[in-house]
Structure formats: C-alpha cells, structure tokens
Amino acid sequence: MPLPSQGPGHSQTPPPSLSSHGSSSSLNLGGLTNGSGRYISAAPGAEAKYRSASSASSLFSPSSTLFSSSRLRYGMSDVMPSGRSRLLEDFRNNRYPNLQLREIAGHIMEFSQDQHGSRFIQLKLERATPAERQLVFNEILQAAYQLMVDVFGNYVIQKFFEFGSLEQKLALAERIRGHVLSLALQMYGCRVIQKALEFIPSDQQVINEMVRELDGHVLKCVKDQNGNHVVQKCIECVQPQSLQFIIDAFKGQVFALSTHPYGCRVIQRILEHCLPDQTLPILEELHQHTEQLVQDQYGNYVIQHVLEHGRPEDKSKIVAEIRGNVLVLSQHKFASNVVEKCVTHASRTERAVLIDEVCTMNDGPHSALYTMMKDQYANYVVQKMIDVAEPAQRKIVMHKIRPHIATLRKYTYGKHILAKLEKYYMKNGVDLGPICGPPNGII
C-alpha cells in the first residue's frame, strides 16, 4: 500500500478542475471549454481537448516572429461586449498567432487573468529576455496579490518565482508578507507560497519572515487541505532552526495528527528533514501509541515511515510491539502493512524471531502460518517472509507450507503462496511435484 506522501511532487496542490470562469461559448482557438461547458486549466501542458496542433504550435512557437507594431493599434477603451479588450478577444480568436510579450503592453493584467492569455504569458516568460520579463513584471507587481489568488493569474506569479531575477522574486515576496496565512489557506495562493519557498534562497531574511507568520496557526494549516502543503514545503525548504515553532505546536498532538489525513504527511516530513533534537519528542509520542497507530488508516503510514527511514533503536521499539501479535496484526487491513515493513527492515535477529513466531504458534487446530496463508491480508506477510528469510529459515517455512498445498489451491489468496513457492523451487531447480498442478487437473 503506497504512502500518501510519496513522490517529489507531493506538497504541490494539484490544479483543480474549473467549472465556472469566463464565457462558456465555444471558441475557434479551443481550450476554454471542452464542448460541454467544462473549463480547462491554464497550467502549461493542460492543452484544450479540441485545440488543433497547428494552432497550438503557431501560437506559442518559440521561433515566432515579431508582428509589425502597426498591426496592433488597440486602445484600453476598445472593449468588446464580452468585457474583454479587443486585443484579448482577437488573440483568443487566433488572429495574432505570432503575438509577442511587448505587443500586449498595457494588457498584461487582463491577459494574466484569462485562461489563454495566462498560458501565453507563462510560455513566453520561460524564454523571454530580461527586458521582456521586466516589462511584464512592471505591470503585475502592484496587483500581485490579486493575481496570487486568481484561478489563472497565480500561474504567472509562479513563473516569476521560477524564471525571474532574484530582485523580482524578493519584490514579489514582499507582496506576500502580511498575507501568508490567508494565502496558505487559499486554493491558488498556497501554490504561490510553495513556489516562493522553493525558489527563493533559504538564507534570505524574507523567507524566515514569511514562515514566522504561520506561528500560532500551525495546527490550523496542518489540518487544512491547502495549508498542509505549505507547512510541508516549509519543512522541506527552510532551515530547520527556523521551524522550532512548528515542533512546539505538535507537542501533545502527535497521535492526533498522525491519525489525520493531512497531519500524517506533515509528521513524515518532520521525520525526514528536521534535526535529531526536534524529531526526538515526536518519536517519543509515536512510541507511546504504536499499538493504535499501526491499526489506523493514516497512522500506519507514519509507523511504516519510521521502519523504513528511522534509527535502529526506533525500529527495534516498533518490532517489540509487533512481537507476540504477528498473527492478529497480519490479518488487519492496515496493520498488515506494518508487519511487512517490520519483516523487511528489522535486524536479522529480529526478523528471524518474527518468522519463527508464525512457524511455531498455533491458531486453534491449525498453525498460525496456515491461517495467514488463507487470509486476504496476511498472505502478503507470508510472501514477504519467504522473500527476506535467511536460506535455512526459508527452508523451514516451505517445509511447514507443503502439507497444506492441496488446501491452499481452494483459496484465492492461498494460490499467491503457491506461486511464491513455485518461484523459489524453480530457481533452485527442484522438482515441484504436486505444486505445479493437482493430479486431476482441477484447481
């Protein structure tokens, strides 16, 4: 079962689908709607379903040539019935496929808040000259906050944090100051803050000042669908010495946060990036609740994380909690994942003890191993034991399984065990005998 926090992009809120913005009319350019009134993201790469390849390539080609300025004689008073300027309306209708940034001077804000206009600016900024970027920057700076919370405008701000000069990044960061909490909790603003944290050097004073605005609001952000991503990005990108207030906010809350769909992610980021003296109190609280956490739908991920990445002493404490309960926990939907990780990441001695437990314990008239092999969750634990056991102990496990081969064929999950046995017997060139198929050919 994959951890909910894995992958390099985990702390970036995915762009939502858009359901109400601008006109719902069908355009020649395509991409504003998909024909059923559903709007498409302005993020680069989210091309409209019905955009023709020739239109897209000519509109945003990096080799496009500059139109003569006499071709674009638009004034700010040229407003169409749609409420858009004539320039934007003509652009949306693909009348200027080779449009350049300098030609939309005076219309940058309007373009930034339009789906197609925003995408145009984003793609041009990636290859723009410093002068062209500055032209755009001059028009958006004063209204930067307005763009940060805009469904399309936020992408333009993000592009400046990626491709702008340090001076431009710091100027935008100043526009964020005083608004960090409100932006962190906002669907689009939270992405802007994450970009700022990622692309402004962490030694810049403004970063520490931005992060400190979350002091006193940590738990609110952690439990928020947008804010939790900002807290995760803070932990990933900011010097841990500046994050002690986050650790302090977690005191006495570790169990509650570990069993929260967003909090469990933040706990894992702390364990990955913070200093040992900061993670120690977190781990101490985790160890007090191991039994409950391994059986929780979110808490089990936190315990798995400790087993995969933690110190040997922390792994051993968790294994000690699992010992004596392998059979019961292996049959649990969430705890079975923890048992697998214990078997995989425990020391050789601890692993041998866990495997021996299921080989020697009885479950009523049957062995614990027999019960586990038939179970929808525990059978995966048995498979993992076969994979990671030392050769001598693996031989013992297989010997314990062989008497049950005929019975295992009757169970969906038992067949998984048979497939695993077949793999190892074939690897060693041993005749499988009845494992390959029953004499009557019926499974």
Short mmCIF file of C-alpha atoms in Angstrom, two decimals:
data_model
loop_
_atom_site.label_atom_id
_atom_site.label_comp_id
_atom_site.label_asym_id
_atom_site.label_seq_id
_atom_site.Cartn_x
_atom_site.Cartn_y
_atom_site.Cartn_z
CA MET A 1 0.00 0.00 0.00
CA PRO A 2 1.72 3.23 -1.09
CA LEU A 3 2.38 6.01 1.34
CA PRO A 4 0.18 9.08 0.74
CA SER A 5 3.17 11.35 0.90
CA GLN A 6 5.47 9.77 -1.64
CA GLY A 7 6.86 11.31 -4.74
CA PRO A 8 8.69 14.58 -5.40
CA GLY A 9 5.53 16.46 -6.13
CA HIS A 10 3.60 15.63 -3.00
CA SER A 11 3.47 19.05 -1.48
CA GLN A 12 2.17 20.88 -4.52
CA THR A 13 -1.60 21.20 -4.52
CA PRO A 14 -2.82 19.78 -7.85
CA PRO A 15 -4.67 22.29 -10.04
CA PRO A 16 -8.40 21.81 -9.55
CA SER A 17 -10.84 21.34 -12.37
CA LEU A 18 -12.58 24.57 -13.21
CA SER A 19 -16.32 24.80 -13.51
CA SER A 20 -17.20 28.48 -13.75
CA HIS A 21 -14.97 31.17 -15.18
CA GLY A 22 -15.49 33.49 -18.08
CA SER A 23 -17.62 32.77 -21.10
CA SER A 24 -18.96 29.34 -21.86
CA SER A 25 -19.16 29.94 -25.58
CA SER A 26 -17.21 27.79 -28.00
CA LEU A 27 -14.09 29.47 -29.41
CA ASN A 28 -12.14 28.84 -32.61
CA LEU A 29 -8.98 28.70 -30.53
CA GLY A 30 -10.35 25.87 -28.45
CA GLY A 31 -9.27 25.10 -24.92
CA LEU A 32 -11.56 27.43 -22.99
CA THR A 33 -14.19 24.72 -22.86
CA ASN A 34 -14.26 21.11 -23.93
CA GLY A 35 -17.57 21.50 -25.70
CA SER A 36 -19.69 20.68 -22.65
CA GLY A 37 -19.02 23.84 -20.69
CA ARG A 38 -16.18 22.40 -18.58
CA TYR A 39 -13.16 24.68 -18.30
CA ILE A 40 -9.61 23.54 -18.67
CA SER A 41 -6.63 24.54 -16.52
CA ALA A 42 -4.38 27.37 -17.61
CA ALA A 43 -1.32 25.44 -16.47
CA PRO A 44 1.25 24.80 -19.22
CA GLY A 45 0.70 21.40 -20.78
CA ALA A 46 -3.02 21.35 -19.99
CA GLU A 47 -3.88 21.96 -23.63
CA ALA A 48 -7.53 22.07 -24.60
CA LYS A 49 -9.03 18.87 -25.93
CA TYR A 50 -10.09 20.39 -29.22
CA ARG A 51 -7.12 22.66 -29.93
CA SER A 52 -5.64 21.85 -33.34
CA ALA A 53 -1.96 21.02 -33.42
CA SER A 54 -1.26 23.70 -36.00
CA SER A 55 -2.99 26.38 -33.92
CA ALA A 56 -1.10 25.46 -30.76
CA SER A 57 2.29 25.27 -32.46
CA SER A 58 1.92 28.57 -34.26
CA LEU A 59 0.52 30.41 -31.26
CA PHE A 60 3.27 29.54 -28.81
CA SER A 61 6.22 28.76 -31.08
CA PRO A 62 9.48 29.96 -29.51
CA SER A 63 10.65 30.89 -33.01
CA SER A 64 7.64 33.12 -33.71
CA THR A 65 8.50 36.47 -35.28
CA LEU A 66 7.50 39.91 -34.09
CA PHE A 67 4.49 41.47 -35.78
CA SER A 68 4.83 44.99 -37.04
CA SER A 69 3.60 47.35 -34.34
CA SER A 70 1.27 48.90 -36.91
CA ARG A 71 -0.70 45.65 -36.90
CA LEU A 72 -1.77 46.18 -33.27
CA ARG A 73 -3.47 49.52 -32.80
CA TYR A 74 -5.59 48.91 -29.74
CA GLY A 75 -6.55 51.29 -27.00
CA MET A 76 -7.65 50.47 -23.47
CA SER A 77 -11.09 51.81 -24.41
CA ASP A 78 -11.57 49.14 -27.09
CA VAL A 79 -13.80 46.89 -25.01
CA MET A 80 -15.86 44.13 -26.59
CA PRO A 81 -19.35 43.05 -25.45
CA SER A 82 -17.68 40.14 -23.65
CA GLY A 83 -15.94 42.64 -21.37
CA ARG A 84 -12.55 41.79 -22.83
CA SER A 85 -10.37 44.22 -24.71
CA ARG A 86 -10.37 43.92 -28.49
CA LEU A 87 -6.73 42.79 -28.31
CA LEU A 88 -7.52 39.88 -25.99
CA GLU A 89 -10.63 38.98 -27.97
CA ASP A 90 -8.67 38.92 -31.23
CA PHE A 91 -5.91 36.88 -29.58
CA ARG A 92 -8.42 34.36 -28.27
CA ASN A 93 -9.79 34.01 -31.79
CA ASN A 94 -6.28 33.27 -33.09
CA ARG A 95 -5.99 36.41 -35.21
CA TYR A 96 -2.43 37.02 -33.97
CA PRO A 97 -0.69 33.62 -33.79
CA ASN A 98 2.77 35.24 -33.55
CA LEU A 99 1.97 37.69 -30.77
CA GLN A 100 4.91 38.80 -28.60
CA LEU A 101 5.04 39.98 -25.00
CA ARG A 102 5.93 43.57 -25.91
CA GLU A 103 2.81 43.78 -28.04
CA ILE A 104 0.48 43.23 -25.10
CA ALA A 105 1.98 46.04 -23.00
CA GLY A 106 -0.84 47.69 -21.09
CA HIS A 107 -2.86 44.46 -21.18
CA ILE A 108 -0.67 42.21 -19.00
CA MET A 109 -3.11 42.07 -16.07
CA GLU A 110 -6.03 41.28 -18.35
CA PHE A 111 -4.10 38.55 -20.15
CA SER A 112 -2.87 37.09 -16.84
CA GLN A 113 -6.43 36.61 -15.61
CA ASP A 114 -7.59 34.95 -18.82
CA GLN A 115 -7.09 31.24 -19.39
CA HIS A 116 -5.44 31.55 -22.79
CA GLY A 117 -3.74 34.83 -22.01
CA SER A 118 -2.21 33.38 -18.85
CA ARG A 119 -0.88 30.35 -20.68
CA PHE A 120 0.58 32.59 -23.39
CA ILE A 121 2.45 34.73 -20.83
CA GLN A 122 3.71 31.67 -18.94
CA LEU A 123 5.22 30.07 -22.01
CA LYS A 124 6.75 33.32 -23.23
CA LEU A 125 8.30 34.04 -19.81
CA GLU A 126 10.26 30.79 -19.94
CA ARG A 127 12.27 32.08 -22.94
CA ALA A 128 11.88 35.83 -22.52
CA THR A 129 14.76 38.29 -22.40
CA PRO A 130 15.36 40.16 -19.12
CA ALA A 131 13.81 43.26 -20.71
CA GLU A 132 10.66 41.35 -21.70
CA ARG A 133 10.32 39.85 -18.24
CA GLN A 134 10.73 43.27 -16.68
CA LEU A 135 8.01 44.67 -18.94
CA VAL A 136 5.58 42.06 -17.65
CA PHE A 137 6.79 42.41 -14.07
CA ASN A 138 6.26 46.17 -14.01
CA GLU A 139 2.58 45.72 -14.82
CA ILE A 140 1.82 42.93 -12.35
CA LEU A 141 3.77 43.99 -9.26
CA GLN A 142 1.27 46.46 -7.82
CA ALA A 143 -1.61 44.00 -8.24
CA ALA A 144 0.42 40.88 -7.42
CA TYR A 145 -1.85 39.74 -4.58
CA GLN A 146 -4.86 39.90 -6.90
CA LEU A 147 -3.09 37.53 -9.28
CA MET A 148 -1.89 35.23 -6.50
CA VAL A 149 -5.46 34.29 -5.61
CA ASP A 150 -6.71 34.21 -9.20
CA VAL A 151 -7.51 30.92 -10.90
CA PHE A 152 -5.30 31.79 -13.89
CA GLY A 153 -3.16 34.64 -12.60
CA ASN A 154 -1.45 32.54 -9.93
CA TYR A 155 0.43 30.66 -12.65
CA VAL A 156 2.02 33.88 -13.93
CA ILE A 157 3.28 34.70 -10.43
CA GLN A 158 4.64 31.17 -10.09
CA LYS A 159 6.57 31.59 -13.34
CA PHE A 160 8.34 34.64 -11.93
CA PHE A 161 9.48 32.65 -8.91
CA GLU A 162 10.86 30.05 -11.32
CA PHE A 163 12.37 32.26 -14.04
CA GLY A 164 12.53 35.77 -12.62
CA SER A 165 15.60 37.53 -11.25
CA LEU A 166 16.35 37.39 -7.53
CA GLU A 167 15.32 41.04 -7.31
CA GLN A 168 11.94 40.23 -8.87
CA LYS A 169 11.44 37.22 -6.59
CA LEU A 170 12.18 39.28 -3.49
CA ALA A 171 9.85 42.05 -4.64
CA LEU A 172 7.02 39.53 -5.03
CA ALA A 173 7.87 38.04 -1.64
CA GLU A 174 7.35 41.48 -0.13
CA ARG A 175 3.84 41.40 -1.61
CA ILE A 176 3.25 38.10 0.18
CA ARG A 177 4.37 39.41 3.56
CA GLY A 178 1.45 40.13 5.83
CA HIS A 179 -0.77 37.75 3.85
CA VAL A 180 0.97 34.40 4.35
CA LEU A 181 -1.81 32.78 6.38
CA SER A 182 -4.63 33.86 4.07
CA LEU A 183 -2.66 32.74 1.01
CA ALA A 184 -1.69 29.43 2.63
CA LEU A 185 -5.35 28.59 3.17
CA GLN A 186 -6.42 29.68 -0.31
CA MET A 187 -6.64 27.25 -3.22
CA TYR A 188 -4.39 29.21 -5.57
CA GLY A 189 -2.39 31.29 -3.11
CA CYS A 190 -1.00 28.18 -1.44
CA ARG A 191 0.74 27.25 -4.70
CA VAL A 192 2.35 30.67 -4.94
CA ILE A 193 3.77 30.42 -1.42
CA GLN A 194 5.16 26.96 -2.16
CA LYS A 195 6.95 28.31 -5.25
CA ALA A 196 8.36 31.19 -3.24
CA LEU A 197 9.70 28.82 -0.58
CA GLU A 198 11.17 26.55 -3.25
CA PHE A 199 12.90 29.15 -5.44
CA ILE A 200 13.97 31.93 -3.08
CA PRO A 201 17.28 31.03 -1.37
CA SER A 202 16.58 29.91 2.19
CA ASP A 203 19.19 32.32 3.57
CA GLN A 204 17.12 35.33 2.51
CA GLN A 205 15.62 37.09 5.51
CA VAL A 206 12.23 37.40 3.84
CA ILE A 207 11.83 33.60 3.92
CA ASN A 208 12.13 33.48 7.70
CA GLU A 209 9.76 36.41 7.99
CA MET A 210 7.18 34.69 5.79
CA VAL A 211 7.39 31.43 7.70
CA ARG A 212 7.05 33.15 11.08
CA GLU A 213 3.65 34.46 10.02
CA LEU A 214 2.38 30.90 10.47
CA ASP A 215 3.40 30.90 14.15
CA GLY A 216 0.24 30.43 16.18
CA HIS A 217 -1.62 28.97 13.21
CA VAL A 218 0.33 25.75 12.61
CA LEU A 219 -2.38 23.27 13.56
CA LYS A 220 -4.98 25.19 11.56
CA CYS A 221 -2.77 24.98 8.48
CA VAL A 222 -1.80 21.34 9.01
CA LYS A 223 -5.45 20.28 9.09
CA ASP A 224 -6.36 22.39 6.05
CA GLN A 225 -6.50 20.87 2.55
CA ASN A 226 -4.38 23.74 1.18
CA GLY A 227 -2.40 24.85 4.21
CA ASN A 228 -0.88 21.44 4.90
CA HIS A 229 1.03 21.63 1.64
CA VAL A 230 2.53 24.96 2.67
CA VAL A 231 3.66 23.55 6.03
CA GLN A 232 5.20 20.55 4.27
CA LYS A 233 7.07 22.85 1.88
CA CYS A 234 8.31 24.95 4.81
CA ILE A 235 9.75 21.82 6.41
CA GLU A 236 11.35 20.72 3.13
CA CYS A 237 12.90 24.05 2.12
CA VAL A 238 13.52 26.19 5.22
CA GLN A 239 16.41 25.80 7.65
CA PRO A 240 15.16 23.55 10.49
CA GLN A 241 16.43 26.02 13.10
CA SER A 242 13.72 28.40 11.89
CA LEU A 243 10.98 25.79 12.31
CA GLN A 244 11.08 25.12 16.04
CA PHE A 245 7.68 26.78 16.44
CA ILE A 246 6.19 24.01 14.29
CA ILE A 247 7.73 21.33 16.52
CA ASP A 248 6.44 23.14 19.60
CA ALA A 249 2.92 23.25 18.15
CA PHE A 250 2.98 19.46 17.77
CA LYS A 251 3.68 18.81 21.46
CA GLY A 252 0.97 16.53 22.81
CA GLN A 253 -0.68 16.42 19.37
CA VAL A 254 1.43 13.78 17.63
CA PHE A 255 -1.09 10.95 17.94
CA ALA A 256 -4.00 13.12 16.78
CA LEU A 257 -2.02 14.46 13.82
CA SER A 258 -0.65 11.04 12.87
CA THR A 259 -4.22 9.78 12.51
CA HIS A 260 -5.25 12.81 10.41
CA PRO A 261 -5.25 12.56 6.57
CA TYR A 262 -3.08 15.69 6.22
CA GLY A 263 -1.31 15.62 9.57
CA CYS A 264 0.25 12.22 8.87
CA ARG A 265 2.03 13.72 5.86
CA VAL A 266 3.44 16.62 7.86
CA ILE A 267 4.70 14.25 10.59
CA GLN A 268 6.61 12.31 7.94
CA ARG A 269 8.19 15.48 6.54
CA ILE A 270 9.37 16.40 10.05
CA LEU A 271 10.96 12.97 10.49
CA GLU A 272 12.72 13.40 7.12
CA HIS A 273 14.04 16.95 7.35
CA CYS A 274 14.24 18.18 10.94
CA LEU A 275 17.14 17.94 13.38
CA PRO A 276 17.51 14.95 15.74
CA ASP A 277 16.65 17.01 18.81
CA GLN A 278 13.48 18.14 17.02
CA THR A 279 12.38 14.68 15.89
CA LEU A 280 13.11 13.03 19.27
CA PRO A 281 9.98 14.34 21.06
CA ILE A 282 7.89 13.43 18.01
CA LEU A 283 9.21 9.87 18.08
CA GLU A 284 8.67 9.57 21.83
CA GLU A 285 4.99 10.38 21.40
CA LEU A 286 4.73 7.96 18.48
CA HIS A 287 6.17 5.11 20.56
CA GLN A 288 3.55 5.72 23.24
CA HIS A 289 0.79 4.94 20.73
CA THR A 290 2.33 2.32 18.43
CA GLU A 291 -0.40 -0.26 19.04
CA GLN A 292 -3.17 2.15 17.98
CA LEU A 293 -1.22 3.75 15.15
CA VAL A 294 -0.39 0.51 13.34
CA GLN A 295 -4.12 -0.21 13.06
CA ASP A 296 -5.11 3.28 11.92
CA GLN A 297 -5.76 4.07 8.25
CA TYR A 298 -3.35 7.04 8.40
CA GLY A 299 -1.23 6.28 11.43
CA ASN A 300 0.11 3.08 9.90
CA TYR A 301 1.88 5.17 7.25
CA VAL A 302 3.76 7.09 9.93
CA ILE A 303 4.92 3.88 11.60
CA GLN A 304 5.96 2.45 8.23
CA HIS A 305 7.99 5.59 7.61
CA VAL A 306 9.90 5.11 10.87
CA LEU A 307 10.60 1.48 9.97
CA GLU A 308 11.93 2.46 6.54
CA HIS A 309 13.92 5.57 7.45
CA GLY A 310 14.27 5.64 11.24
CA ARG A 311 17.13 4.90 13.60
CA PRO A 312 17.78 1.25 14.53
CA GLU A 313 16.64 1.88 18.10
CA ASP A 314 13.31 3.27 16.91
CA LYS A 315 12.78 0.34 14.56
CA SER A 316 13.50 -2.08 17.41
CA LYS A 317 10.90 -0.44 19.65
CA ILE A 318 8.25 -0.92 16.97
CA VAL A 319 9.27 -4.52 16.30
CA ALA A 320 9.00 -5.20 20.04
CA GLU A 321 5.37 -4.03 19.92
CA ILE A 322 4.65 -6.34 16.99
CA ARG A 323 6.22 -9.43 18.55
CA GLY A 324 3.62 -11.76 20.01
CA ASN A 325 0.92 -10.19 17.83
CA VAL A 326 2.09 -11.12 14.35
CA LEU A 327 -0.88 -13.38 13.60
CA VAL A 328 -3.55 -10.89 14.68
CA LEU A 329 -1.94 -7.81 13.14
CA SER A 330 -1.16 -9.60 9.87
CA GLN A 331 -4.90 -10.14 9.35
CA HIS A 332 -5.63 -6.42 9.80
CA LYS A 333 -6.07 -4.27 6.68
CA PHE A 334 -3.70 -1.52 7.85
CA ALA A 335 -1.51 -3.24 10.43
CA SER A 336 -0.53 -5.94 7.93
CA ASN A 337 1.43 -3.30 6.01
CA VAL A 338 3.38 -2.50 9.17
CA VAL A 339 4.15 -6.18 9.79
CA GLU A 340 5.51 -6.45 6.25
CA LYS A 341 7.78 -3.46 6.88
CA CYS A 342 8.92 -4.98 10.18
CA VAL A 343 9.89 -8.20 8.45
CA THR A 344 11.70 -6.21 5.74
CA HIS A 345 13.54 -3.61 7.82
CA ALA A 346 14.14 -5.36 11.16
CA SER A 347 17.59 -6.63 12.08
CA ARG A 348 18.45 -10.19 11.06
CA THR A 349 17.88 -11.42 14.60
CA GLU A 350 14.54 -9.63 14.94
CA ARG A 351 13.40 -10.87 11.54
CA ALA A 352 14.19 -14.46 12.49
CA VAL A 353 12.17 -14.12 15.70
CA LEU A 354 9.13 -12.76 13.83
CA ILE A 355 9.22 -15.56 11.26
CA ASP A 356 9.73 -18.20 13.94
CA GLU A 357 6.67 -16.86 15.75
CA VAL A 358 4.32 -17.77 12.90
CA CYS A 359 6.03 -21.10 12.30
CA THR A 360 5.65 -22.30 15.89
CA MET A 361 2.38 -20.67 17.00
CA ASN A 362 -0.98 -22.43 16.67
CA ASP A 363 -4.33 -20.84 15.84
CA GLY A 364 -6.81 -23.34 17.27
CA PRO A 365 -6.44 -26.68 15.49
CA HIS A 366 -4.25 -25.15 12.79
CA SER A 367 -0.89 -23.43 12.72
CA ALA A 368 -0.72 -19.65 12.60
CA LEU A 369 1.07 -19.97 9.27
CA TYR A 370 -1.86 -21.92 7.78
CA THR A 371 -4.34 -19.25 8.90
CA MET A 372 -2.20 -16.48 7.47
CA MET A 373 -1.76 -18.16 4.10
CA LYS A 374 -5.53 -18.15 3.52
CA ASP A 375 -6.10 -14.58 4.69
CA GLN A 376 -6.57 -11.69 2.24
CA TYR A 377 -4.01 -9.53 4.06
CA ALA A 378 -1.79 -11.96 5.97
CA ASN A 379 -0.85 -13.93 2.86
CA TYR A 380 1.23 -10.95 1.76
CA VAL A 381 3.11 -11.08 5.06
CA VAL A 382 3.89 -14.76 4.47
CA GLN A 383 5.12 -13.96 0.96
CA LYS A 384 7.38 -11.25 2.34
CA MET A 385 8.75 -13.67 4.94
CA ILE A 386 9.62 -16.14 2.20
CA ASP A 387 11.38 -13.35 0.28
CA VAL A 388 13.52 -11.98 3.12
CA ALA A 389 14.19 -15.05 5.28
CA GLU A 390 17.67 -16.48 5.54
CA PRO A 391 18.02 -19.62 3.36
CA ALA A 392 17.87 -22.02 6.31
CA GLN A 393 14.76 -20.41 7.76
CA ARG A 394 13.11 -20.13 4.33
CA LYS A 395 13.53 -23.90 4.01
CA ILE A 396 11.71 -24.35 7.32
CA VAL A 397 8.85 -22.10 6.20
CA MET A 398 8.46 -24.01 2.94
CA HIS A 399 8.50 -27.31 4.83
CA LYS A 400 5.67 -26.01 7.02
CA ILE A 401 3.68 -24.97 3.95
CA ARG A 402 3.98 -28.15 1.86
CA PRO A 403 1.41 -30.24 3.80
CA HIS A 404 -1.22 -27.60 3.03
CA ILE A 405 -0.67 -27.33 -0.73
CA ALA A 406 -3.86 -29.16 -1.71
CA THR A 407 -5.94 -26.99 0.62
CA LEU A 408 -4.32 -23.75 -0.50
CA ARG A 409 -5.45 -24.36 -4.07
CA LYS A 410 -9.03 -23.83 -2.91
CA TYR A 411 -8.37 -20.30 -1.69
CA THR A 412 -7.74 -17.24 -3.83
CA TYR A 413 -5.05 -15.95 -1.50
CA GLY A 414 -3.55 -19.38 -0.96
CA LYS A 415 -2.72 -19.50 -4.66
CA HIS A 416 -0.46 -16.49 -4.14
CA ILE A 417 1.61 -18.55 -1.73
CA LEU A 418 1.81 -21.44 -4.18
CA ALA A 419 3.07 -19.07 -6.87
CA LYS A 420 5.75 -17.84 -4.49
CA LEU A 421 6.80 -21.40 -3.65
CA GLU A 422 6.96 -22.28 -7.33
CA LYS A 423 9.26 -19.32 -7.92
CA TYR A 424 11.77 -20.50 -5.33
CA TYR A 425 11.65 -24.17 -6.24
CA MET A 426 12.21 -23.39 -9.92
CA LYS A 427 15.07 -21.04 -9.02
CA ASN A 428 16.83 -23.90 -7.24
CA GLY A 429 16.00 -26.49 -9.90
CA VAL A 430 13.92 -28.63 -7.56
CA ASP A 431 11.00 -30.74 -8.79
CA LEU A 432 7.81 -29.08 -7.57
CA GLY A 433 5.78 -32.23 -7.63
CA PRO A 434 2.12 -31.54 -6.80
CA ILE A 435 2.67 -27.77 -6.57
CA CYS A 436 2.57 -27.49 -10.36
CA GLY A 437 -0.96 -28.86 -10.53
CA PRO A 438 -3.21 -31.44 -8.88
CA PRO A 439 -3.39 -34.96 -10.37
CA ASN A 440 -6.98 -34.50 -11.55
CA GLY A 441 -6.17 -31.17 -13.19
CA ILE A 442 -8.75 -29.32 -11.12
CA ILE A 443 -7.81 -26.30 -9.01
#
